[in-house]
Amino acid sequence: MPVSMDTLVSLCKRRGFVFQSSEIYGGISSCWDYGPLGVELKNNIKRVWWRDFVQRRPDIVGLDASILMHPMVWKASGHLDHFTDPMVDCRECRLRFRADQVDALPWTHFCPATKGNKFTIPAGEPCGHCGARRMRCPDCGKGELTAPRQFNLMFKTFMGPVEEDAAVAYLRPETAQAMFVNFENVLQSMRLKLPFGIAQAGRSFRNEITPGNFIFRTREFEVMEIEYFVNPHDRVEGRPADEYWHERWIEDCRAWFRRYGLRDENLRLREHEQDELSHYSKRTVDIDYRFPIGWSELMGIANRTDFDLKQHAKASGKSLTYFDEERKEHVVPYVVEPAAGVDRALLAFLADAYLEEEVRGEKRVVLRFHPDLAPVKVAVLPLLKKREDIVRTAHAIRDELSRHWRVVYDDTAAIGRLYRRQDEVGTPYGVTVDVQTVGDTDKGERADGKVTIRDRDSMEQIRVPVSQLVAVFGELLGDAGWADVAARVGRA
Ligand code: GAP
């Protein structure tokens, strides 16, 4: 059974992943705060993405641009004129809907065939009593909807102390434009050769008409984007370079999500229809994920052609070209753009990791995060918190392991309960310090200097000398799997 959104929202709040923003004031619509574990998970997603697509690749460099940019950027990019959604308003209750989504909502109906009784009718269906279809506001069921109007999704603000037209600035709706306007700076400073990419992860802002579904659609969110510049005159494996790289990026991105835990059956590709393509796109393919709300976009990979560089060259009067040494000509590169939402990736990783199972007659909730994504890598747990030597040893182990990884210490419950707590937040390994570790002089038992490592997924245990813990976790949290290490060390 796929996990429900309510279950995830509740787990996220209870265990410190995501809180409603400004909750003590009643909250603010569609804004969320990442708590102590949420921020670790989110940072890990961005870190792993950066490691795999920037640090490990010779052809991609990074950028961290400012959120506020010259207003001309948004004129030239087309966002001022085209970054709009059609909206309709209810004349009665004043609620606002996206015109293209209003038919996808369940609707309220006061049925004349049943003396005006109120019904909520599933989206797109007629009333079972009178056969009427939705004509009015889907929410209040009374008001007429206005004709669609275009609504620009960019947040407007003012720079400086005076609120006048000349001071208008916009919060960026995508990070991409900074990579286009910095094209020449990056190209010259890094002496790059096509094909190459510029990557950036950062906040974007969109005044969405209908945000919702937890962190799936918000007005402030983070994206991880790459603008991958290719020479449009090149051919790769018999195909135009932009089309070849577009396919490559679709496959690489899908493989990336699978590698970090999303199951293949929960991923699908969706080709954009001609009439839904963004104003800059020749072809866009979304990677959809089967979220608790159904199949929805996780990321998009667009072929933006030379649209943006040409627009900015025209508007700024600066040349944004690449000199092709072989052909001795200046070309405007084409751009393939993989763009993934960090918050949506986090929601997908959470949903796919969530598992409820029965263990010895008890329910166990476990988040089976990939170790690279897990907010906490190791929990150090003393078996007896009354034994000062056990507690001291456990603290020393936590201190040592914390030099390398995010590690926590917990002694606030019995060991079984402590394991369950860590399972529920996805900590891959527990280290238990017990009497054998430190010995028992009263009973004449010598310390063996070993601790138990417990694996979250299999719940198997191995016993390892304290002196080898850093090396063993180096393997477990590196490329070796539990099975390899457990086979070598021997299960406890
Ligand atoms: N530069 C291209 C671009 O911005 P996009 O498809 O509009 O493309 C990229 O956005 C990704 O950002 C989406 O695939 C989605 O994961 C995420 N995203 C877009 N709007 C969002 C919103 N309102 N809330 C959360 N994530 C959003």
Coordinates of C-alpha atoms and ligand atoms in Angstrom, one line a residue:
M1 CA 0.0 0.0 0.0
P2 CA 1.5 3.4 -0.9
V3 CA 1.9 5.7 2.0
S4 CA -0.7 8.5 2.3
M5 CA 0.2 12.2 2.3
D6 CA -1.5 12.5 5.8
T7 CA 0.8 9.8 7.2
L8 CA 3.9 11.6 5.8
V9 CA 2.8 15.0 7.0
S10 CA 2.3 13.6 10.5
L11 CA 5.6 11.7 10.5
C12 CA 7.4 14.8 9.2
K13 CA 6.0 17.0 12.0
R14 CA 6.4 14.4 14.8
R15 CA 10.0 13.5 13.9
G16 CA 11.3 17.0 13.0
F17 CA 11.4 16.8 9.2
V18 CA 9.0 19.5 8.2
F19 CA 6.9 22.0 10.2
Q20 CA 4.2 24.4 9.1
S21 CA 5.7 27.9 8.8
S22 CA 4.6 30.4 11.4
E23 CA 2.5 27.7 13.1
I24 CA 2.1 29.6 16.4
Y25 CA 0.3 32.3 14.4
G26 CA -2.0 29.8 12.6
G27 CA 0.5 29.1 9.8
I28 CA 0.9 30.7 6.4
S29 CA -0.5 29.1 3.4
S30 CA 1.8 26.8 1.5
C31 CA 5.0 27.7 3.4
W32 CA 6.9 25.1 5.3
D33 CA 10.0 25.0 7.5
Y34 CA 12.5 22.2 7.4
G35 CA 13.2 20.9 11.0
P36 CA 16.5 19.4 12.4
L37 CA 16.1 16.2 10.4
G38 CA 14.5 17.8 7.3
V39 CA 17.4 20.2 6.8
E40 CA 19.9 17.3 7.0
L41 CA 17.9 15.3 4.4
K42 CA 17.5 18.3 2.1
N43 CA 21.2 19.2 2.4
N44 CA 22.1 15.6 1.6
I45 CA 20.0 15.6 -1.5
K46 CA 21.6 18.8 -2.8
R47 CA 25.1 17.6 -1.7
V48 CA 24.7 14.2 -3.5
W49 CA 23.4 15.9 -6.6
W50 CA 26.3 18.4 -6.6
R51 CA 28.8 15.6 -6.0
D52 CA 27.5 13.5 -8.8
F53 CA 26.8 16.1 -11.4
V54 CA 29.4 18.8 -10.7
Q55 CA 32.3 17.5 -8.5
R56 CA 32.6 14.2 -10.4
R57 CA 32.2 15.5 -13.9
P58 CA 34.9 17.3 -15.8
D59 CA 32.4 19.1 -18.0
I60 CA 30.2 20.9 -15.4
V61 CA 31.0 23.9 -13.2
G62 CA 28.9 25.6 -10.5
L63 CA 27.4 29.0 -9.8
D64 CA 25.7 30.6 -6.9
A65 CA 23.9 33.7 -8.2
S66 CA 21.9 36.4 -6.5
I67 CA 18.1 35.9 -6.3
L68 CA 17.4 39.5 -7.3
M69 CA 18.5 40.3 -10.8
H70 CA 18.2 43.3 -13.2
P71 CA 14.5 43.5 -14.3
M72 CA 15.6 43.4 -17.9
V73 CA 16.6 39.8 -17.4
W74 CA 12.9 38.9 -17.0
K75 CA 11.8 41.0 -20.0
A76 CA 14.4 39.4 -22.2
S77 CA 13.7 35.9 -21.0
G78 CA 10.0 36.3 -21.7
H79 CA 9.0 35.8 -18.1
L80 CA 7.4 39.2 -17.9
D81 CA 5.1 38.5 -20.9
H82 CA 4.7 34.7 -20.8
F83 CA 5.2 33.4 -17.3
T84 CA 1.5 33.4 -16.6
D85 CA -1.2 31.1 -15.6
P86 CA -4.9 31.6 -16.7
M87 CA -7.0 32.2 -13.6
V88 CA -10.6 32.6 -12.8
D89 CA -12.3 34.1 -9.7
C90 CA -15.5 33.2 -8.0
R91 CA -17.7 36.3 -8.0
E92 CA -19.4 35.2 -4.7
C93 CA -16.7 33.7 -2.4
R94 CA -13.7 35.3 -4.2
L95 CA -11.7 32.1 -4.4
R96 CA -9.3 31.9 -7.2
F97 CA -8.6 28.9 -9.4
R98 CA -6.3 28.0 -12.3
A99 CA -8.7 28.0 -15.3
D100 CA -7.0 24.9 -16.7
Q101 CA -7.4 23.0 -13.5
V102 CA -10.9 23.9 -12.4
D103 CA -12.4 20.8 -14.0
A104 CA -10.0 18.6 -12.1
L105 CA -11.6 19.6 -8.8
P106 CA -14.6 17.9 -7.0
W107 CA -17.4 20.4 -7.1
T108 CA -20.2 21.5 -4.8
H109 CA -23.8 21.3 -6.2
F110 CA -27.1 22.4 -4.8
C111 CA -29.3 20.0 -6.7
P112 CA -32.7 21.3 -7.9
A113 CA -34.0 17.7 -8.2
T114 CA -33.6 17.1 -4.5
K115 CA -35.0 20.4 -3.1
G116 CA -31.6 22.1 -3.3
N117 CA -29.7 19.5 -1.2
K118 CA -25.9 20.1 -1.2
F119 CA -23.7 17.4 -2.7
T120 CA -19.9 17.1 -3.4
I121 CA -19.5 15.5 -6.8
P122 CA -16.3 13.9 -8.0
A123 CA -14.2 15.9 -10.5
G124 CA -15.6 15.8 -14.1
E125 CA -18.7 13.9 -13.2
P126 CA -22.3 15.1 -13.6
C127 CA -24.8 15.1 -10.7
G128 CA -26.3 11.6 -10.3
H129 CA -29.8 13.1 -9.5
C130 CA -30.3 15.9 -12.0
G131 CA -27.5 15.2 -14.5
A132 CA -26.2 18.8 -14.3
R133 CA -22.5 19.4 -14.9
R134 CA -20.5 22.0 -13.1
M135 CA -21.3 25.6 -14.1
R136 CA -20.3 27.6 -11.0
C137 CA -17.6 27.9 -8.4
P138 CA -16.5 24.3 -7.5
D139 CA -16.0 25.4 -3.9
C140 CA -19.0 27.4 -2.8
G141 CA -21.2 26.1 -5.6
K142 CA -23.0 29.4 -5.9
G143 CA -20.8 32.1 -7.5
E144 CA -20.2 32.5 -11.3
L145 CA -16.6 32.3 -12.4
T146 CA -15.1 35.2 -14.2
A147 CA -13.6 34.8 -17.7
P148 CA -10.0 33.6 -17.6
R149 CA -7.3 36.3 -17.0
Q150 CA -3.6 35.9 -17.3
F151 CA -1.8 36.2 -14.0
N152 CA 2.0 36.6 -13.8
L153 CA 3.5 34.2 -11.4
M154 CA 6.6 36.4 -10.5
F155 CA 6.7 38.0 -7.1
K156 CA 7.3 41.7 -7.4
T157 CA 9.2 43.8 -4.9
F158 CA 11.0 47.1 -4.7
M159 CA 14.7 47.8 -4.4
G160 CA 15.6 50.7 -2.2
P161 CA 13.5 52.9 0.0
V162 CA 11.0 54.2 -2.7
E163 CA 8.1 52.1 -3.9
E164 CA 8.0 53.4 -7.5
D165 CA 8.0 51.7 -11.0
A166 CA 11.7 52.4 -11.5
A167 CA 12.5 50.4 -8.4
V168 CA 10.6 47.3 -9.3
A169 CA 12.5 44.0 -9.0
Y170 CA 11.4 40.4 -9.1
L171 CA 12.2 37.3 -7.0
R172 CA 13.6 34.8 -9.5
P173 CA 11.1 32.2 -10.7
E174 CA 13.9 30.0 -11.9
T175 CA 17.7 29.9 -11.3
A176 CA 18.3 29.3 -15.0
Q177 CA 18.6 32.9 -16.1
A178 CA 21.6 33.6 -14.0
M179 CA 23.5 30.9 -15.9
F180 CA 22.6 32.4 -19.2
V181 CA 23.5 36.0 -18.3
N182 CA 26.8 34.7 -16.8
F183 CA 27.5 32.5 -19.8
E184 CA 30.4 34.7 -21.1
N185 CA 31.9 35.2 -17.5
V186 CA 31.9 31.4 -16.9
L187 CA 33.2 30.6 -20.4
Q188 CA 36.1 33.0 -20.3
S189 CA 37.1 32.5 -16.6
M190 CA 37.1 28.7 -16.9
R191 CA 38.3 28.4 -20.5
L192 CA 35.6 25.8 -21.3
K193 CA 35.0 23.8 -24.5
L194 CA 31.5 22.7 -25.7
P195 CA 29.7 20.7 -24.5
F196 CA 29.8 22.0 -20.9
G197 CA 27.3 22.7 -18.2
I198 CA 26.7 25.3 -15.5
A199 CA 24.9 24.0 -12.4
Q200 CA 23.1 25.9 -9.7
A201 CA 20.9 24.9 -6.7
G202 CA 18.9 27.6 -5.0
R203 CA 15.6 29.2 -4.1
S204 CA 13.0 30.1 -6.6
F205 CA 9.7 31.9 -6.0
R206 CA 6.4 31.6 -7.9
N207 CA 3.1 33.2 -6.8
E208 CA 1.2 30.0 -7.6
I209 CA -2.5 30.4 -7.8
T210 CA -3.2 27.0 -6.3
P211 CA -0.3 25.8 -4.2
G212 CA -0.8 22.8 -1.9
N213 CA -0.3 19.1 -1.3
F214 CA 2.3 19.7 1.5
I215 CA 5.7 20.6 0.0
F216 CA 4.7 19.5 -3.5
R217 CA 3.6 22.9 -4.7
T218 CA 4.7 25.9 -2.7
R219 CA 5.4 29.6 -3.5
E220 CA 9.0 29.4 -2.3
F221 CA 11.0 26.3 -3.3
E222 CA 14.4 25.1 -4.2
V223 CA 15.6 23.8 -7.6
M224 CA 18.7 22.0 -8.8
E225 CA 19.3 23.1 -12.4
I226 CA 21.9 22.5 -15.0
E227 CA 22.2 24.4 -18.2
Y228 CA 24.1 22.1 -20.5
F229 CA 25.5 24.0 -23.6
V230 CA 26.1 22.1 -26.8
N231 CA 27.2 23.0 -30.3
P232 CA 24.1 22.9 -32.5
H233 CA 26.3 22.1 -35.6
D234 CA 27.8 19.0 -33.9
R235 CA 26.4 15.5 -34.4
V236 CA 26.8 12.8 -31.9
E237 CA 26.1 9.1 -32.8
G238 CA 24.4 10.3 -36.0
R239 CA 22.1 12.8 -34.3
P240 CA 22.1 16.5 -33.7
A241 CA 24.1 17.2 -30.5
D242 CA 21.1 18.9 -28.7
E243 CA 18.8 15.9 -29.3
Y244 CA 21.5 13.4 -28.4
W245 CA 22.3 15.2 -25.1
H246 CA 18.6 15.7 -24.4
E247 CA 18.1 11.9 -24.4
R248 CA 21.3 11.4 -22.4
W249 CA 20.2 13.7 -19.7
I250 CA 16.7 12.1 -19.5
E251 CA 18.4 8.7 -18.9
D252 CA 21.0 10.1 -16.5
C253 CA 18.5 11.9 -14.3
R254 CA 16.2 8.9 -14.2
A255 CA 19.1 6.7 -13.2
W256 CA 20.1 9.2 -10.5
F257 CA 16.7 9.0 -8.8
R258 CA 16.8 5.2 -9.0
R259 CA 20.3 5.0 -7.6
Y260 CA 19.2 6.9 -4.5
G261 CA 16.1 4.8 -3.8
L262 CA 13.1 5.6 -6.1
R263 CA 11.7 2.4 -7.4
D264 CA 11.4 2.1 -11.2
E265 CA 7.7 1.3 -11.0
N266 CA 7.2 4.7 -9.4
L267 CA 8.9 6.6 -12.1
R268 CA 7.7 7.3 -15.7
L269 CA 8.6 9.7 -18.5
R270 CA 6.0 12.1 -19.8
E271 CA 6.5 14.0 -23.1
H272 CA 5.0 17.5 -23.1
E273 CA 2.4 18.1 -25.8
Q274 CA 3.1 21.0 -28.2
D275 CA 0.5 23.3 -26.6
E276 CA 2.0 22.9 -23.1
L277 CA 5.6 23.5 -24.0
S278 CA 7.1 26.6 -22.2
H279 CA 7.7 29.5 -24.5
Y280 CA 11.4 28.7 -24.7
S281 CA 11.2 24.9 -25.3
K282 CA 11.6 22.8 -28.4
R283 CA 10.9 19.6 -26.5
T284 CA 10.4 18.9 -22.8
V285 CA 10.2 15.5 -21.1
D286 CA 9.1 15.3 -17.4
I287 CA 10.2 12.6 -15.1
D288 CA 7.0 11.9 -13.2
Y289 CA 6.8 10.2 -9.8
R290 CA 3.9 8.3 -8.3
F291 CA 3.5 10.7 -5.4
P292 CA 0.8 10.0 -2.7
I293 CA -1.4 12.4 -4.7
G294 CA -0.9 10.4 -7.9
W295 CA 1.5 10.7 -10.9
S296 CA 3.0 14.2 -10.9
E297 CA 6.1 16.0 -12.2
L298 CA 9.3 15.4 -10.2
M299 CA 11.5 17.1 -12.7
G300 CA 11.7 18.4 -16.2
I301 CA 14.3 18.1 -18.9
A302 CA 13.9 20.8 -21.6
N303 CA 15.6 21.5 -24.8
R304 CA 15.7 25.3 -24.6
T305 CA 17.5 25.7 -27.9
D306 CA 19.4 29.0 -28.3
F307 CA 16.4 31.0 -27.2
D308 CA 17.7 32.4 -23.9
L309 CA 21.3 33.3 -25.1
K310 CA 19.9 35.0 -28.2
Q311 CA 17.3 36.9 -26.2
H312 CA 19.9 38.2 -23.7
A313 CA 22.3 39.0 -26.5
K314 CA 19.6 41.1 -28.2
A315 CA 18.5 42.9 -25.1
S316 CA 21.9 43.6 -23.6
G317 CA 23.8 44.2 -26.8
K318 CA 26.5 41.8 -25.6
S319 CA 27.7 38.9 -27.6
L320 CA 26.9 35.6 -26.0
T321 CA 28.5 33.2 -28.5
Y322 CA 31.1 30.5 -28.5
F323 CA 34.0 30.4 -31.0
D324 CA 34.1 27.0 -32.8
E325 CA 37.8 26.6 -33.5
E326 CA 37.3 23.8 -35.9
R327 CA 34.8 25.6 -38.1
K328 CA 36.3 29.0 -37.4
E329 CA 32.9 30.5 -36.6
H330 CA 30.9 32.0 -33.7
V331 CA 27.9 29.9 -32.7
V332 CA 25.1 30.4 -30.2
P333 CA 25.0 27.2 -28.2
Y334 CA 21.9 25.2 -27.7
V335 CA 20.9 24.4 -24.1
V336 CA 19.6 21.2 -22.6
E337 CA 18.2 21.9 -19.1
P338 CA 17.6 19.2 -16.4
A339 CA 15.7 21.0 -13.6
A340 CA 14.7 19.2 -10.5
G341 CA 12.7 20.5 -7.5
V342 CA 14.6 19.8 -4.2
D343 CA 11.4 19.8 -2.2
R344 CA 9.7 17.4 -4.6
A345 CA 12.7 15.1 -4.6
L346 CA 12.6 15.1 -0.8
L347 CA 8.9 14.2 -0.8
A348 CA 9.5 11.4 -3.3
F349 CA 12.5 10.0 -1.4
L350 CA 10.4 10.1 1.8
A351 CA 7.4 8.4 0.2
D352 CA 9.5 5.7 -1.5
A353 CA 11.5 5.0 1.7
Y354 CA 8.4 4.7 3.9
L355 CA 7.7 1.1 5.0
E356 CA 5.4 -0.3 7.6
E357 CA 6.0 -3.9 8.6
E358 CA 5.2 -6.3 11.4
V359 CA 8.2 -7.5 13.5
R360 CA 7.5 -10.0 16.2
G361 CA 3.9 -9.0 16.5
E362 CA 4.6 -5.2 16.6
K363 CA 4.3 -2.6 13.9
R364 CA 7.7 -1.2 12.7
V365 CA 7.8 2.0 10.7
V366 CA 11.1 2.4 8.8
L367 CA 12.4 4.9 6.4
R368 CA 14.7 3.0 4.1
F369 CA 16.8 5.9 3.0
H370 CA 19.9 5.4 0.9
P371 CA 22.7 5.9 3.4
D372 CA 23.9 9.0 1.5
L373 CA 20.6 10.7 2.0
A374 CA 19.8 9.5 5.6
P375 CA 19.7 12.6 7.9
V376 CA 21.6 10.7 10.6
K377 CA 24.1 8.0 9.6
V378 CA 24.7 6.3 13.0
A379 CA 23.0 6.3 16.4
V380 CA 25.1 5.4 19.4
L381 CA 23.0 3.8 22.1
P382 CA 24.1 2.7 25.6
L383 CA 22.4 -0.5 26.8
L384 CA 22.4 0.7 30.4
K385 CA 22.4 4.4 31.1
K386 CA 23.0 3.8 34.8
R387 CA 26.5 2.3 34.1
E388 CA 28.8 5.4 33.9
D389 CA 31.5 3.5 32.0
I390 CA 29.0 2.4 29.3
V391 CA 27.7 6.0 28.9
R392 CA 31.2 7.4 28.9
T393 CA 32.3 4.9 26.2
A394 CA 29.2 5.6 24.1
H395 CA 29.8 9.4 24.2
A396 CA 33.5 8.9 23.2
I397 CA 32.4 6.8 20.3
R398 CA 29.8 9.4 19.2
D399 CA 32.5 12.1 19.4
E400 CA 34.9 10.1 17.3
L401 CA 32.4 9.1 14.6
S402 CA 31.0 12.7 14.5
R403 CA 34.3 13.8 13.0
H404 CA 33.3 11.9 9.9
W405 CA 29.5 11.7 9.8
R406 CA 26.3 13.0 11.4
V407 CA 25.9 10.8 14.5
V408 CA 23.5 11.1 17.5
Y409 CA 23.6 9.7 21.0
D410 CA 20.4 8.7 22.7
D411 CA 19.8 7.1 26.1
T412 CA 16.2 8.3 26.8
A413 CA 14.5 4.9 26.5
A414 CA 15.0 1.1 26.5
I415 CA 17.1 -0.2 23.6
G416 CA 14.2 -1.7 21.6
R417 CA 12.4 1.7 21.7
L418 CA 15.6 3.5 20.7
Y419 CA 16.0 1.2 17.7
R420 CA 12.4 1.9 16.6
R421 CA 12.9 5.6 16.9
Q422 CA 16.0 5.5 14.7
D423 CA 14.2 3.2 12.2
E424 CA 11.4 5.8 11.9
V425 CA 13.8 8.5 10.8
G426 CA 15.9 6.3 8.6
T427 CA 19.2 6.0 10.5
P428 CA 21.0 3.1 8.7
Y429 CA 23.1 1.9 11.6
G430 CA 23.0 1.7 15.4
V431 CA 25.9 1.1 17.7
T432 CA 25.2 -0.4 21.0
V433 CA 27.6 -0.3 23.9
D434 CA 26.9 -3.0 26.4
V435 CA 28.4 -4.6 29.5
Q436 CA 30.8 -6.9 27.5
T437 CA 32.2 -3.7 25.8
V438 CA 33.4 -2.3 29.1
G439 CA 33.5 -5.5 31.3
D440 CA 32.2 -6.0 34.8
T441 CA 34.8 -6.0 37.5
D442 CA 32.2 -7.1 40.2
K443 CA 31.6 -10.3 38.3
G444 CA 35.2 -10.6 37.1
E445 CA 34.3 -10.2 33.5
R446 CA 36.9 -8.6 31.2
A447 CA 36.0 -5.9 28.7
D448 CA 36.0 -7.2 25.1
G449 CA 36.3 -3.7 23.7
K450 CA 33.7 -4.5 21.0
V451 CA 30.3 -3.0 20.2
T452 CA 27.3 -4.2 18.3
I453 CA 26.4 -2.6 15.0
R454 CA 22.8 -3.1 13.9
D455 CA 21.6 -2.8 10.4
R456 CA 18.3 -0.9 10.0
D457 CA 16.9 -2.8 7.0
S458 CA 17.7 -6.4 7.9
M459 CA 18.0 -5.8 11.7
E460 CA 21.0 -8.1 11.7
Q461 CA 23.9 -7.4 14.0
I462 CA 27.6 -7.7 13.9
R463 CA 30.2 -7.2 16.7
V464 CA 33.2 -5.0 15.9
P465 CA 36.1 -3.7 18.0
V466 CA 35.7 0.0 18.9
S467 CA 39.1 0.6 17.4
Q468 CA 37.8 -0.5 14.0
L469 CA 34.5 1.5 14.0
V470 CA 35.7 4.3 11.8
A471 CA 37.1 1.9 9.2
V472 CA 33.9 -0.3 9.2
F473 CA 31.6 2.7 8.8
G474 CA 33.9 4.0 6.1
E475 CA 33.0 0.8 4.2
L476 CA 29.3 0.6 5.2
L477 CA 28.6 4.3 4.4
G478 CA 30.9 4.1 1.3
D479 CA 30.5 1.6 -1.4
A480 CA 30.3 -1.7 0.5
G481 CA 26.9 -3.1 1.4
W482 CA 25.9 -4.6 4.7
A483 CA 25.9 -8.1 3.3
D484 CA 29.6 -7.9 2.3
V485 CA 30.8 -6.4 5.6
A486 CA 28.6 -8.8 7.7
A487 CA 29.9 -11.8 5.8
R488 CA 33.5 -10.7 6.4
V489 CA 33.1 -9.8 10.1
G490 CA 30.5 -12.5 10.9
R491 CA 27.0 -11.9 12.1
A492 CA 26.5 -11.6 15.9
Ligands
GAP1 N1 14.2 26.4 -15.4 C1 13.2 25.4 -15.7 C2 12.2 25.3 -14.7 O1 12.1 26.1 -13.8 P1 10.1 24.0 -14.1 O2 9.6 22.7 -14.6 O3 9.1 25.1 -14.1 O4 11.4 24.3 -14.9 C3 11.6 22.8 -12.3 O5 10.6 23.8 -12.6 C4 11.2 21.9 -11.2 O6 10.9 22.7 -10.0 C5 9.9 21.1 -11.4 O7 10.1 20.0 -12.1 C6 9.5 20.9 -9.9 O8 10.2 19.7 -9.4 C7 9.9 22.1 -9.2 N2 8.9 23.1 -9.0 C8 8.3 23.9 -9.9 N3 7.3 24.6 -9.3 C9 7.3 24.3 -8.0 C10 6.5 24.7 -6.9 N4 5.6 25.7 -7.0 N5 6.7 24.1 -5.7 C11 7.7 23.1 -5.6 N6 8.5 22.7 -6.6 C12 8.3 23.3 -7.8

